[in-house]
Amino acid sequence: MNHPSFHARKHPDKAAYLMAGTGRALTYRELDYASNRGAQLFRAIGLKTGDHVAFLLTNSLKFMEVAWAAQRSGLYYTAISTHLTPEEIAYIVGDCGAKAFVVSYKLKALAEKLRPLLPDGVKLYMTGDAAPGWNSWADETMRQPATPIADEIVGYDMLYSSGTTGRPKGVLPQFKNEP
């Protein structure tokens, strides 16, 4: 899998992602730096290869930043639908064993209802301004170096199906230990 760094070296100013509605773009260089900082943060809070993160993010460029940070850290990561109830979201966060959870500031009201339902010990982050009880993803990642983590390895997305028991069921891919 080609990390953003591969494209950042060849086409640093080319748009990696473009938001159709706003025209805002994230270049490969920006994505590389941002995802490196996110990966550094994941290591700084103690996450290691094979651990799990979950995120509840609106359709934004931050989604790609967080996903790539997890992917290049060798983490399992689960993107959770913003249309679920707080109880359903908390179930997925707990079921996947997320050690960190990132939420968009635009979902602040939902996050406030969700916070008391989350498992103890999950590190909570919010993009944009952070609500009380949440760490600022922006502030925390900006404190990290934009260089790759020393043990960069491919991570995997863990998707959830609707399940047959009335609860979503996680589909955990096999970890292949790919650099």
PDB file of C-alpha atoms in Angstrom, residues 4-165:
ATOM      1  CA  PRO A   4       0.766   9.518   1.395  1.00  0.00           C
ATOM      2  CA  SER A   5       4.548   9.886   1.749  1.00  0.00           C
ATOM      3  CA  PHE A   6       5.035   8.039  -1.550  1.00  0.00           C
ATOM      4  CA  HIS A   7       2.874  10.577  -3.400  1.00  0.00           C
ATOM      5  CA  ALA A   8       4.150  13.500  -1.303  1.00  0.00           C
ATOM      6  CA  ARG A   9       7.661  12.855  -2.607  1.00  0.00           C
ATOM      7  CA  LYS A  10       6.511  12.772  -6.245  1.00  0.00           C
ATOM      8  CA  HIS A  11       3.661  15.317  -6.245  1.00  0.00           C
ATOM      9  CA  PRO A  12       3.745  17.271  -2.954  1.00  0.00           C
ATOM     10  CA  ASP A  13       1.400  20.046  -4.074  1.00  0.00           C
ATOM     11  CA  LYS A  14      -1.099  17.862  -5.910  1.00  0.00           C
ATOM     12  CA  ALA A  15      -4.506  17.476  -4.257  1.00  0.00           C
ATOM     13  CA  ALA A  16      -4.809  14.172  -2.452  1.00  0.00           C
ATOM     14  CA  TYR A  17      -8.443  14.849  -1.550  1.00  0.00           C
ATOM     15  CA  LEU A  18     -10.873  17.503  -2.692  1.00  0.00           C
ATOM     16  CA  MET A  19     -14.157  18.363  -0.991  1.00  0.00           C
ATOM     17  CA  ALA A  20     -16.687  18.697  -3.797  1.00  0.00           C
ATOM     18  CA  GLY A  21     -19.049  20.967  -1.891  1.00  0.00           C
ATOM     19  CA  THR A  22     -16.472  23.532  -0.784  1.00  0.00           C
ATOM     20  CA  GLY A  23     -13.558  23.051  -3.142  1.00  0.00           C
ATOM     21  CA  ARG A  24     -11.224  22.743  -0.145  1.00  0.00           C
ATOM     22  CA  ALA A  25      -8.300  20.465  -0.837  1.00  0.00           C
ATOM     23  CA  LEU A  26      -5.645  18.599   1.083  1.00  0.00           C
ATOM     24  CA  THR A  27      -2.346  18.163  -0.759  1.00  0.00           C
ATOM     25  CA  TYR A  28      -0.262  15.022  -0.498  1.00  0.00           C
ATOM     26  CA  ARG A  29       2.347  16.961   1.504  1.00  0.00           C
ATOM     27  CA  GLU A  30      -0.292  18.235   3.938  1.00  0.00           C
ATOM     28  CA  LEU A  31      -1.811  14.771   4.274  1.00  0.00           C
ATOM     29  CA  ASP A  32       1.609  13.237   4.842  1.00  0.00           C
ATOM     30  CA  TYR A  33       2.502  15.730   7.574  1.00  0.00           C
ATOM     31  CA  ALA A  34      -0.916  15.584   9.237  1.00  0.00           C
ATOM     32  CA  SER A  35      -1.104  11.791   9.207  1.00  0.00           C
ATOM     33  CA  ASN A  36       2.462  11.554  10.537  1.00  0.00           C
ATOM     34  CA  ARG A  37       1.522  13.837  13.431  1.00  0.00           C
ATOM     35  CA  GLY A  38      -1.555  11.725  14.105  1.00  0.00           C
ATOM     36  CA  ALA A  39       0.536   8.542  14.031  1.00  0.00           C
ATOM     37  CA  GLN A  40       3.024  10.158  16.425  1.00  0.00           C
ATOM     38  CA  LEU A  41       0.137  11.054  18.750  1.00  0.00           C
ATOM     39  CA  PHE A  42      -1.196   7.505  18.682  1.00  0.00           C
ATOM     40  CA  ARG A  43       2.241   6.239  19.731  1.00  0.00           C
ATOM     41  CA  ALA A  44       2.613   8.999  22.359  1.00  0.00           C
ATOM     42  CA  ILE A  45      -0.614   7.883  24.077  1.00  0.00           C
ATOM     43  CA  GLY A  46       0.586   4.295  24.112  1.00  0.00           C
ATOM     44  CA  LEU A  47      -1.147   2.726  21.117  1.00  0.00           C
ATOM     45  CA  LYS A  48       0.861  -0.007  19.480  1.00  0.00           C
ATOM     46  CA  THR A  49       0.592  -2.111  16.357  1.00  0.00           C
ATOM     47  CA  GLY A  50      -2.647  -4.090  16.347  1.00  0.00           C
ATOM     48  CA  ASP A  51      -4.490  -1.754  18.752  1.00  0.00           C
ATOM     49  CA  HIS A  52      -7.770  -0.179  17.712  1.00  0.00           C
ATOM     50  CA  VAL A  53      -9.118   3.350  17.203  1.00  0.00           C
ATOM     51  CA  ALA A  54     -12.595   4.462  16.222  1.00  0.00           C
ATOM     52  CA  PHE A  55     -13.812   7.725  14.796  1.00  0.00           C
ATOM     53  CA  LEU A  56     -17.089   9.521  14.286  1.00  0.00           C
ATOM     54  CA  LEU A  57     -16.290  12.200  11.750  1.00  0.00           C
ATOM     55  CA  THR A  58     -18.338  14.311   9.413  1.00  0.00           C
ATOM     56  CA  ASN A  59     -17.531  14.305   5.723  1.00  0.00           C
ATOM     57  CA  SER A  60     -14.378  16.400   5.924  1.00  0.00           C
ATOM     58  CA  LEU A  61     -10.681  16.389   5.168  1.00  0.00           C
ATOM     59  CA  LYS A  62     -10.033  15.495   8.839  1.00  0.00           C
ATOM     60  CA  PHE A  63     -11.538  12.091   8.098  1.00  0.00           C
ATOM     61  CA  MET A  64      -8.641  11.314   5.745  1.00  0.00           C
ATOM     62  CA  GLU A  65      -6.057  12.679   8.181  1.00  0.00           C
ATOM     63  CA  VAL A  66      -7.250  10.474  11.041  1.00  0.00           C
ATOM     64  CA  ALA A  67      -7.746   7.390   8.856  1.00  0.00           C
ATOM     65  CA  TRP A  68      -4.255   7.654   7.366  1.00  0.00           C
ATOM     66  CA  ALA A  69      -2.715   8.291  10.796  1.00  0.00           C
ATOM     67  CA  ALA A  70      -4.239   5.035  12.018  1.00  0.00           C
ATOM     68  CA  GLN A  71      -3.427   3.180   8.821  1.00  0.00           C
ATOM     69  CA  ARG A  72       0.267   4.077   8.878  1.00  0.00           C
ATOM     70  CA  SER A  73       0.459   3.214  12.604  1.00  0.00           C
ATOM     71  CA  GLY A  74      -0.531  -0.402  12.104  1.00  0.00           C
ATOM     72  CA  LEU A  75      -3.806   0.142  13.920  1.00  0.00           C
ATOM     73  CA  TYR A  76      -7.211  -1.283  13.254  1.00  0.00           C
ATOM     74  CA  TYR A  77      -9.593   1.608  12.689  1.00  0.00           C
ATOM     75  CA  THR A  78     -13.348   1.817  12.536  1.00  0.00           C
ATOM     76  CA  ALA A  79     -15.253   4.686  10.967  1.00  0.00           C
ATOM     77  CA  ILE A  80     -18.666   4.935  12.590  1.00  0.00           C
ATOM     78  CA  SER A  81     -21.760   6.316  10.867  1.00  0.00           C
ATOM     79  CA  THR A  82     -22.924   9.700  12.086  1.00  0.00           C
ATOM     80  CA  HIS A  83     -26.525   8.493  11.710  1.00  0.00           C
ATOM     81  CA  LEU A  84     -26.355   6.031  14.607  1.00  0.00           C
ATOM     82  CA  THR A  85     -27.708   6.644  18.104  1.00  0.00           C
ATOM     83  CA  PRO A  86     -25.366   7.294  21.043  1.00  0.00           C
ATOM     84  CA  GLU A  87     -26.070   3.782  22.324  1.00  0.00           C
ATOM     85  CA  GLU A  88     -25.207   2.204  18.966  1.00  0.00           C
ATOM     86  CA  ILE A  89     -22.011   4.236  18.673  1.00  0.00           C
ATOM     87  CA  ALA A  90     -20.937   3.332  22.226  1.00  0.00           C
ATOM     88  CA  TYR A  91     -21.595  -0.330  21.473  1.00  0.00           C
ATOM     89  CA  ILE A  92     -19.264  -0.223  18.438  1.00  0.00           C
ATOM     90  CA  VAL A  93     -16.539   1.674  20.309  1.00  0.00           C
ATOM     91  CA  GLY A  94     -16.650  -0.935  23.073  1.00  0.00           C
ATOM     92  CA  ASP A  95     -17.047  -3.939  20.800  1.00  0.00           C
ATOM     93  CA  CYS A  96     -14.047  -3.075  18.635  1.00  0.00           C
ATOM     94  CA  GLY A  97     -11.917  -2.401  21.702  1.00  0.00           C
ATOM     95  CA  ALA A  98     -11.022   1.145  20.678  1.00  0.00           C
ATOM     96  CA  LYS A  99      -8.344   2.705  22.851  1.00  0.00           C
ATOM     97  CA  ALA A 100      -8.855   6.110  21.240  1.00  0.00           C
ATOM     98  CA  PHE A 101     -11.950   7.755  19.800  1.00  0.00           C
ATOM     99  CA  VAL A 102     -12.002  10.858  17.575  1.00  0.00           C
ATOM    100  CA  VAL A 103     -15.173  12.911  17.004  1.00  0.00           C
ATOM    101  CA  SER A 104     -15.869  15.949  14.809  1.00  0.00           C
ATOM    102  CA  TYR A 105     -16.611  19.180  16.646  1.00  0.00           C
ATOM    103  CA  LYS A 106     -19.700  19.537  14.438  1.00  0.00           C
ATOM    104  CA  LEU A 107     -21.047  16.484  16.287  1.00  0.00           C
ATOM    105  CA  LYS A 108     -20.500  18.081  19.694  1.00  0.00           C
ATOM    106  CA  ALA A 109     -24.118  17.627  20.826  1.00  0.00           C
ATOM    107  CA  LEU A 110     -24.044  13.937  19.932  1.00  0.00           C
ATOM    108  CA  ALA A 111     -20.606  13.561  21.546  1.00  0.00           C
ATOM    109  CA  GLU A 112     -21.895  15.009  24.818  1.00  0.00           C
ATOM    110  CA  LYS A 113     -24.681  12.407  24.941  1.00  0.00           C
ATOM    111  CA  LEU A 114     -22.230   9.698  23.968  1.00  0.00           C
ATOM    112  CA  ARG A 115     -19.380  10.413  26.395  1.00  0.00           C
ATOM    113  CA  PRO A 116     -20.913   8.840  29.534  1.00  0.00           C
ATOM    114  CA  LEU A 117     -21.760   5.699  27.547  1.00  0.00           C
ATOM    115  CA  LEU A 118     -18.193   5.038  26.395  1.00  0.00           C
ATOM    116  CA  PRO A 119     -15.961   2.430  28.035  1.00  0.00           C
ATOM    117  CA  ASP A 120     -13.562   3.663  30.718  1.00  0.00           C
ATOM    118  CA  GLY A 121     -10.035   4.377  29.606  1.00  0.00           C
ATOM    119  CA  VAL A 122     -10.784   5.336  25.999  1.00  0.00           C
ATOM    120  CA  LYS A 123      -8.775   8.441  25.031  1.00  0.00           C
ATOM    121  CA  LEU A 124     -11.223  11.045  23.702  1.00  0.00           C
ATOM    122  CA  TYR A 125     -10.364  13.558  20.974  1.00  0.00           C
ATOM    123  CA  MET A 126     -12.386  16.152  19.122  1.00  0.00           C
ATOM    124  CA  THR A 127     -11.440  17.898  15.888  1.00  0.00           C
ATOM    125  CA  GLY A 128     -11.746  21.665  15.827  1.00  0.00           C
ATOM    126  CA  ASP A 129     -12.472  23.192  19.216  1.00  0.00           C
ATOM    127  CA  ALA A 130     -12.682  20.543  21.898  1.00  0.00           C
ATOM    128  CA  ALA A 131     -15.724  20.362  24.142  1.00  0.00           C
ATOM    129  CA  PRO A 132     -15.207  19.845  27.893  1.00  0.00           C
ATOM    130  CA  GLY A 133     -14.041  16.311  28.593  1.00  0.00           C
ATOM    131  CA  TRP A 134     -12.462  15.934  25.154  1.00  0.00           C
ATOM    132  CA  ASN A 135      -8.851  16.503  24.089  1.00  0.00           C
ATOM    133  CA  SER A 136      -8.211  18.719  21.065  1.00  0.00           C
ATOM    134  CA  TRP A 137      -7.045  16.605  18.114  1.00  0.00           C
ATOM    135  CA  ALA A 138      -5.559  19.738  16.503  1.00  0.00           C
ATOM    136  CA  ASP A 139      -3.657  20.869  19.597  1.00  0.00           C
ATOM    137  CA  GLU A 140      -2.365  17.410  20.436  1.00  0.00           C
ATOM    138  CA  THR A 141      -1.247  16.540  16.907  1.00  0.00           C
ATOM    139  CA  MET A 142       0.463  19.910  16.370  1.00  0.00           C
ATOM    140  CA  ARG A 143       2.689  19.103  19.366  1.00  0.00           C
ATOM    141  CA  GLN A 144       3.939  16.022  17.526  1.00  0.00           C
ATOM    142  CA  PRO A 145       6.687  15.852  14.897  1.00  0.00           C
ATOM    143  CA  ALA A 146       5.634  15.567  11.253  1.00  0.00           C
ATOM    144  CA  THR A 147       8.121  12.756  10.676  1.00  0.00           C
ATOM    145  CA  PRO A 148       7.096   9.106  10.281  1.00  0.00           C
ATOM    146  CA  ILE A 149       6.961   6.927  13.367  1.00  0.00           C
ATOM    147  CA  ALA A 150       9.920   4.555  13.648  1.00  0.00           C
ATOM    148  CA  ASP A 151       7.786   1.424  13.363  1.00  0.00           C
ATOM    149  CA  GLU A 152       5.486   2.404  10.502  1.00  0.00           C
ATOM    150  CA  ILE A 153       3.407  -0.571   9.394  1.00  0.00           C
ATOM    151  CA  VAL A 154       0.150  -1.058   7.495  1.00  0.00           C
ATOM    152  CA  GLY A 155      -3.073  -0.920   9.532  1.00  0.00           C
ATOM    153  CA  TYR A 156      -6.533  -2.081   8.522  1.00  0.00           C
ATOM    154  CA  ASP A 157     -10.075  -0.811   8.562  1.00  0.00           C
ATOM    155  CA  MET A 158     -12.522  -2.830  10.620  1.00  0.00           C
ATOM    156  CA  LEU A 159     -15.957  -2.507   9.116  1.00  0.00           C
ATOM    157  CA  TYR A 160     -19.254  -3.286  10.785  1.00  0.00           C
ATOM    158  CA  SER A 161     -22.132  -5.089   9.127  1.00  0.00           C
ATOM    159  CA  SER A 162     -25.725  -4.831  10.239  1.00  0.00           C
ATOM    160  CA  GLY A 163     -25.376  -8.257  11.863  1.00  0.00           C
ATOM    161  CA  THR A 164     -28.011 -10.937  12.216  1.00  0.00           C
ATOM    162  CA  THR A 165     -28.531 -10.604  15.964  1.00  0.00           C
TER     163      THR A 165
END
